[in-house]
PDB file of C-alpha atoms in Angstrom:
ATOM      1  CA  UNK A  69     129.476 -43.070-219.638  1.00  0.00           C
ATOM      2  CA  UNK A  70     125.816 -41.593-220.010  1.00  0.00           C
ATOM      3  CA  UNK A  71     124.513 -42.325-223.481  1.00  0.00           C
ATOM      4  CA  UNK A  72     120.909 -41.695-223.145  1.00  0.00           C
ATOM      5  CA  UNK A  73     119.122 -44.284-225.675  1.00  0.00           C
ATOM      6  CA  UNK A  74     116.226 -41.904-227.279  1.00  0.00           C
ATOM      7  CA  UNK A  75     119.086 -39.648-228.894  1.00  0.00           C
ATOM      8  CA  UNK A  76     121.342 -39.785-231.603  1.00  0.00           C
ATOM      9  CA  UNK A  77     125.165 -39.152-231.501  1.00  0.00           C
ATOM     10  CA  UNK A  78     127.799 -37.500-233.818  1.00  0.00           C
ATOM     11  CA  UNK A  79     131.333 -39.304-234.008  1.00  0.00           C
ATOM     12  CA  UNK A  80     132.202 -35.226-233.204  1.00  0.00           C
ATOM     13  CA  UNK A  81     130.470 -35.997-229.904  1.00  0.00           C
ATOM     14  CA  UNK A  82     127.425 -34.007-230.300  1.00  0.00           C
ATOM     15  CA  UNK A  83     123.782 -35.453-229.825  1.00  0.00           C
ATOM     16  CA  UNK A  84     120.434 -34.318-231.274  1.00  0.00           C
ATOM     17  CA  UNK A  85     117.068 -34.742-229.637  1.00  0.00           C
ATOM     18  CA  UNK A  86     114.132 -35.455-231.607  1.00  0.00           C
ATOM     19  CA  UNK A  87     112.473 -32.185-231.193  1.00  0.00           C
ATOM     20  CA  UNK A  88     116.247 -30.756-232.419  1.00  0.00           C
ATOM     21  CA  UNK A  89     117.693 -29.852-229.154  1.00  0.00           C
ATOM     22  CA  UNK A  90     121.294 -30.162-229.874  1.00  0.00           C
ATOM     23  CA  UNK A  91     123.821 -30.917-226.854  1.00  0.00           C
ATOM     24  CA  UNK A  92     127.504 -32.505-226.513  1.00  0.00           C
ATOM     25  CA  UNK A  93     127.691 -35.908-224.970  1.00  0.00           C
ATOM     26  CA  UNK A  94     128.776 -36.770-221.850  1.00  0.00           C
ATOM     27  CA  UNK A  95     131.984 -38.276-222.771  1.00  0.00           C
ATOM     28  CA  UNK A  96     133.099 -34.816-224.746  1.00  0.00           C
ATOM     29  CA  UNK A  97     132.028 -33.088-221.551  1.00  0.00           C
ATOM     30  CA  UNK A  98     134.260 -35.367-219.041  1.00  0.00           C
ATOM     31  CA  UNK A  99     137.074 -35.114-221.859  1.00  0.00           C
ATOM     32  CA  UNK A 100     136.833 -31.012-221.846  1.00  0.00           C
ATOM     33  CA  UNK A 101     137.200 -30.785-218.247  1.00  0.00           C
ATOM     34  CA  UNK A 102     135.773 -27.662-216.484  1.00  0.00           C
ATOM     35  CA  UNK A 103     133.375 -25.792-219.491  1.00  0.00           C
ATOM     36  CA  UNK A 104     133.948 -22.244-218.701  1.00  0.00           C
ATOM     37  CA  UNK A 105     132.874 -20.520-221.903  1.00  0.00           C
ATOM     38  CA  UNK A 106     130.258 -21.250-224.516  1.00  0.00           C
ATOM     39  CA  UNK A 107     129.633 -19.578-227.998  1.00  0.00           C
ATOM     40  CA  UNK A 108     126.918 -20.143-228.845  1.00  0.00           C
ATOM     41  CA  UNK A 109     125.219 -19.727-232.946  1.00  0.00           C
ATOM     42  CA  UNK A 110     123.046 -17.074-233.980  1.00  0.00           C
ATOM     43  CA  UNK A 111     119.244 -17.572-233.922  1.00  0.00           C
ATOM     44  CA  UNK A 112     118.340 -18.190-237.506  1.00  0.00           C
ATOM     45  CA  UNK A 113     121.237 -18.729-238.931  1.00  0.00           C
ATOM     46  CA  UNK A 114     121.248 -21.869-241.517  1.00  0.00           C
ATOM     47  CA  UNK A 115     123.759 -24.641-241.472  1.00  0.00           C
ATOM     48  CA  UNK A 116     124.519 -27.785-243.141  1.00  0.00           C
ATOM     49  CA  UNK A 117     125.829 -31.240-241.137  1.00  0.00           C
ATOM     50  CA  UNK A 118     129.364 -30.971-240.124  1.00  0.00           C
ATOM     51  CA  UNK A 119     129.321 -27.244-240.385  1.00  0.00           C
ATOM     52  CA  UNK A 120     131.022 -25.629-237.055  1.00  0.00           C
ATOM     53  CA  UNK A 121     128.507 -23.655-235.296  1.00  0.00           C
ATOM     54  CA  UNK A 122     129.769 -23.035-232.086  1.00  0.00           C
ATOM     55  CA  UNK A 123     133.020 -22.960-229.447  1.00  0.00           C
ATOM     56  CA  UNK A 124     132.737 -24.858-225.784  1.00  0.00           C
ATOM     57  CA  UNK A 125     135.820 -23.787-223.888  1.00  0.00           C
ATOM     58  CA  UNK A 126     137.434 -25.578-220.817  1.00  0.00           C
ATOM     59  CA  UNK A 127     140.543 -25.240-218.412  1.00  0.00           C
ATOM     60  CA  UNK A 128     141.985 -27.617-220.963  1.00  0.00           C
ATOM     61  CA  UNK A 129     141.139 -26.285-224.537  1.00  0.00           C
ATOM     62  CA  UNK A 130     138.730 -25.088-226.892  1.00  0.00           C
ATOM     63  CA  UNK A 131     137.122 -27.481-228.656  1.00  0.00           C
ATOM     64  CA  UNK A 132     134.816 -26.702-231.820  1.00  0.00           C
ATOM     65  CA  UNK A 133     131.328 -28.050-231.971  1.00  0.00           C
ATOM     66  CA  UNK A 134     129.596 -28.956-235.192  1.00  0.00           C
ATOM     67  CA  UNK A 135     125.657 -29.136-236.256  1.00  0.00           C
ATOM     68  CA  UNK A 136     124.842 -32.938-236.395  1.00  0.00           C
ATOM     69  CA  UNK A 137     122.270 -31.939-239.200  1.00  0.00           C
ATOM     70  CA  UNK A 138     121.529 -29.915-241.593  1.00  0.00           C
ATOM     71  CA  UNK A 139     118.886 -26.711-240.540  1.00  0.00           C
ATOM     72  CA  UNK A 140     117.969 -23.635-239.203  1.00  0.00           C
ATOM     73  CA  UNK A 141     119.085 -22.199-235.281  1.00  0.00           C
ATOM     74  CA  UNK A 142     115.908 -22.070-233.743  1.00  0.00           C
ATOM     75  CA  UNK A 143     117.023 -21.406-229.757  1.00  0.00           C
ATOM     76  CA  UNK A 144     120.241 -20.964-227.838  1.00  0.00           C
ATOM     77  CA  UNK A 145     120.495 -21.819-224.234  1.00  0.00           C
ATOM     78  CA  UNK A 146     121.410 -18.660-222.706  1.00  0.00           C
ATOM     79  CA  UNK A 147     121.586 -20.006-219.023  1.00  0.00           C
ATOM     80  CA  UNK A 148     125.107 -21.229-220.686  1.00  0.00           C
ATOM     81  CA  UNK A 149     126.012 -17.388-220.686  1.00  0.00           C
ATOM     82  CA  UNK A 150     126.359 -17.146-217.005  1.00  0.00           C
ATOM     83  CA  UNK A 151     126.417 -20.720-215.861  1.00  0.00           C
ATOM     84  CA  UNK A 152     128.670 -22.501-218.496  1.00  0.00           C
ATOM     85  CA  UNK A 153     129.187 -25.487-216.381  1.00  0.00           C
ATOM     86  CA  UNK A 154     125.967 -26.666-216.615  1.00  0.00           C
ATOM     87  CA  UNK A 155     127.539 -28.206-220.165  1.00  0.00           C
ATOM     88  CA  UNK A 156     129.238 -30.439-216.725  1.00  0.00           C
ATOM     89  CA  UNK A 157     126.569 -30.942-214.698  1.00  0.00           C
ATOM     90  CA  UNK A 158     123.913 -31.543-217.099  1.00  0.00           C
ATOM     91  CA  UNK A 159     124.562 -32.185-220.610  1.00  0.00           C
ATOM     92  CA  UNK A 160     121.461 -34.032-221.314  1.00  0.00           C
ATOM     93  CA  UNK A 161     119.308 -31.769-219.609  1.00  0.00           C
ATOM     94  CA  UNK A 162     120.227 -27.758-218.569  1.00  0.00           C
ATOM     95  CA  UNK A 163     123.344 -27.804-220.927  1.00  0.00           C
ATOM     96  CA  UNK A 164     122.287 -28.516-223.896  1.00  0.00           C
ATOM     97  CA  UNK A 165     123.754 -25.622-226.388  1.00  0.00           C
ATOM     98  CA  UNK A 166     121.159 -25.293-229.118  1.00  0.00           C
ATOM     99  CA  UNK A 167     118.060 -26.332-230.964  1.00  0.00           C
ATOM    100  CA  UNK A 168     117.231 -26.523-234.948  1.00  0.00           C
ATOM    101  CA  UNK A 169     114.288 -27.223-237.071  1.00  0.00           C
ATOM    102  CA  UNK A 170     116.041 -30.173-238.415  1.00  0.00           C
ATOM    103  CA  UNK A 171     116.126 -30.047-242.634  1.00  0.00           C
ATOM    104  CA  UNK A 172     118.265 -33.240-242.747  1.00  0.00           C
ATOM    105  CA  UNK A 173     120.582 -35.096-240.296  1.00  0.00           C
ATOM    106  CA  UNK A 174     123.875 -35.869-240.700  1.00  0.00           C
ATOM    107  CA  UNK A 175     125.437 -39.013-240.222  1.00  0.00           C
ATOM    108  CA  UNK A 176     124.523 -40.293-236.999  1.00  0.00           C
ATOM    109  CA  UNK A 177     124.759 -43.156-234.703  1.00  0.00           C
ATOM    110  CA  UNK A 178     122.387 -44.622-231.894  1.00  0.00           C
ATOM    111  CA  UNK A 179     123.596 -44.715-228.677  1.00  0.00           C
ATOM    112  CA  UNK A 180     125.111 -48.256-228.497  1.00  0.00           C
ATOM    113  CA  UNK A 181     126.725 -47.662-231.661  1.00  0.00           C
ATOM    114  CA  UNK A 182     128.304 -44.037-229.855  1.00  0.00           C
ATOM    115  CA  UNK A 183     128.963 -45.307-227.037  1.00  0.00           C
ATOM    116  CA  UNK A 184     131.026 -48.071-228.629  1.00  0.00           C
ATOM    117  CA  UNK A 185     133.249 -45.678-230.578  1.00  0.00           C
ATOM    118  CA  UNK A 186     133.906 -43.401-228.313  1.00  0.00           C
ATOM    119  CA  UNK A 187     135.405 -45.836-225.733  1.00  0.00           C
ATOM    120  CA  UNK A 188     137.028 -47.671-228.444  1.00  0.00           C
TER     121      UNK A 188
END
């Protein structure tokens, strides 16, 4: 499993960059399967920690992903529109979903700490 150490990881799976890039790990991506839709949130829009703000969907399910902080939707990836699978491919890098101006983080782990729970 790829748990790059400069981020910072949701038990939800999700992982937040320090400039506020917002992505899902790559354990939640090998778990999905095949990503073949993304919703993405609205630019602007305000949420809180834990607050659902957007839908990755797979061959296998839809699976809801939640802001790992608290903030305001800055940017959306819209390559994700026509090439969903880069949420595969890349989820450190071309598929991340979102970023924030980050107000306040959530509760969040480092990577050794994620990558212990979510193989445990």
């Amino acid at each position: 499993m790829n748990t790059p150490t400069e981020l910072k990881y949701a038990a939800s799976h999700e992982w937040l960059a320090a400039d506020g890039t917002v992505g899902i790990s790559d354990f939640a991506q090998d778990q999905l399967g095949d990503v073949v839709y993304v919703e993405l949130p609205e630019v602007g829009r305000e949420v809180k920690a834990g607050e659902t703000v957007a839908v990755v969907e797979s061959v296998k399910t839809a699976s809801d992903i939640y802001a790992p902080a608290s903030g305001t939707i800055t940017a959306v990836n819209d390559e994700l529109g026509g090439n969903p699978e880069l949420v595969n491919s890349g989820p450190y890098e071309g598929g991340w979903l979102f970023r924030m101006d980050v107000t306040e983080e959530g509760d969040l782990m480092d990577a050794a700490a994620y990558a212990e729970s979510a193989e445990g």
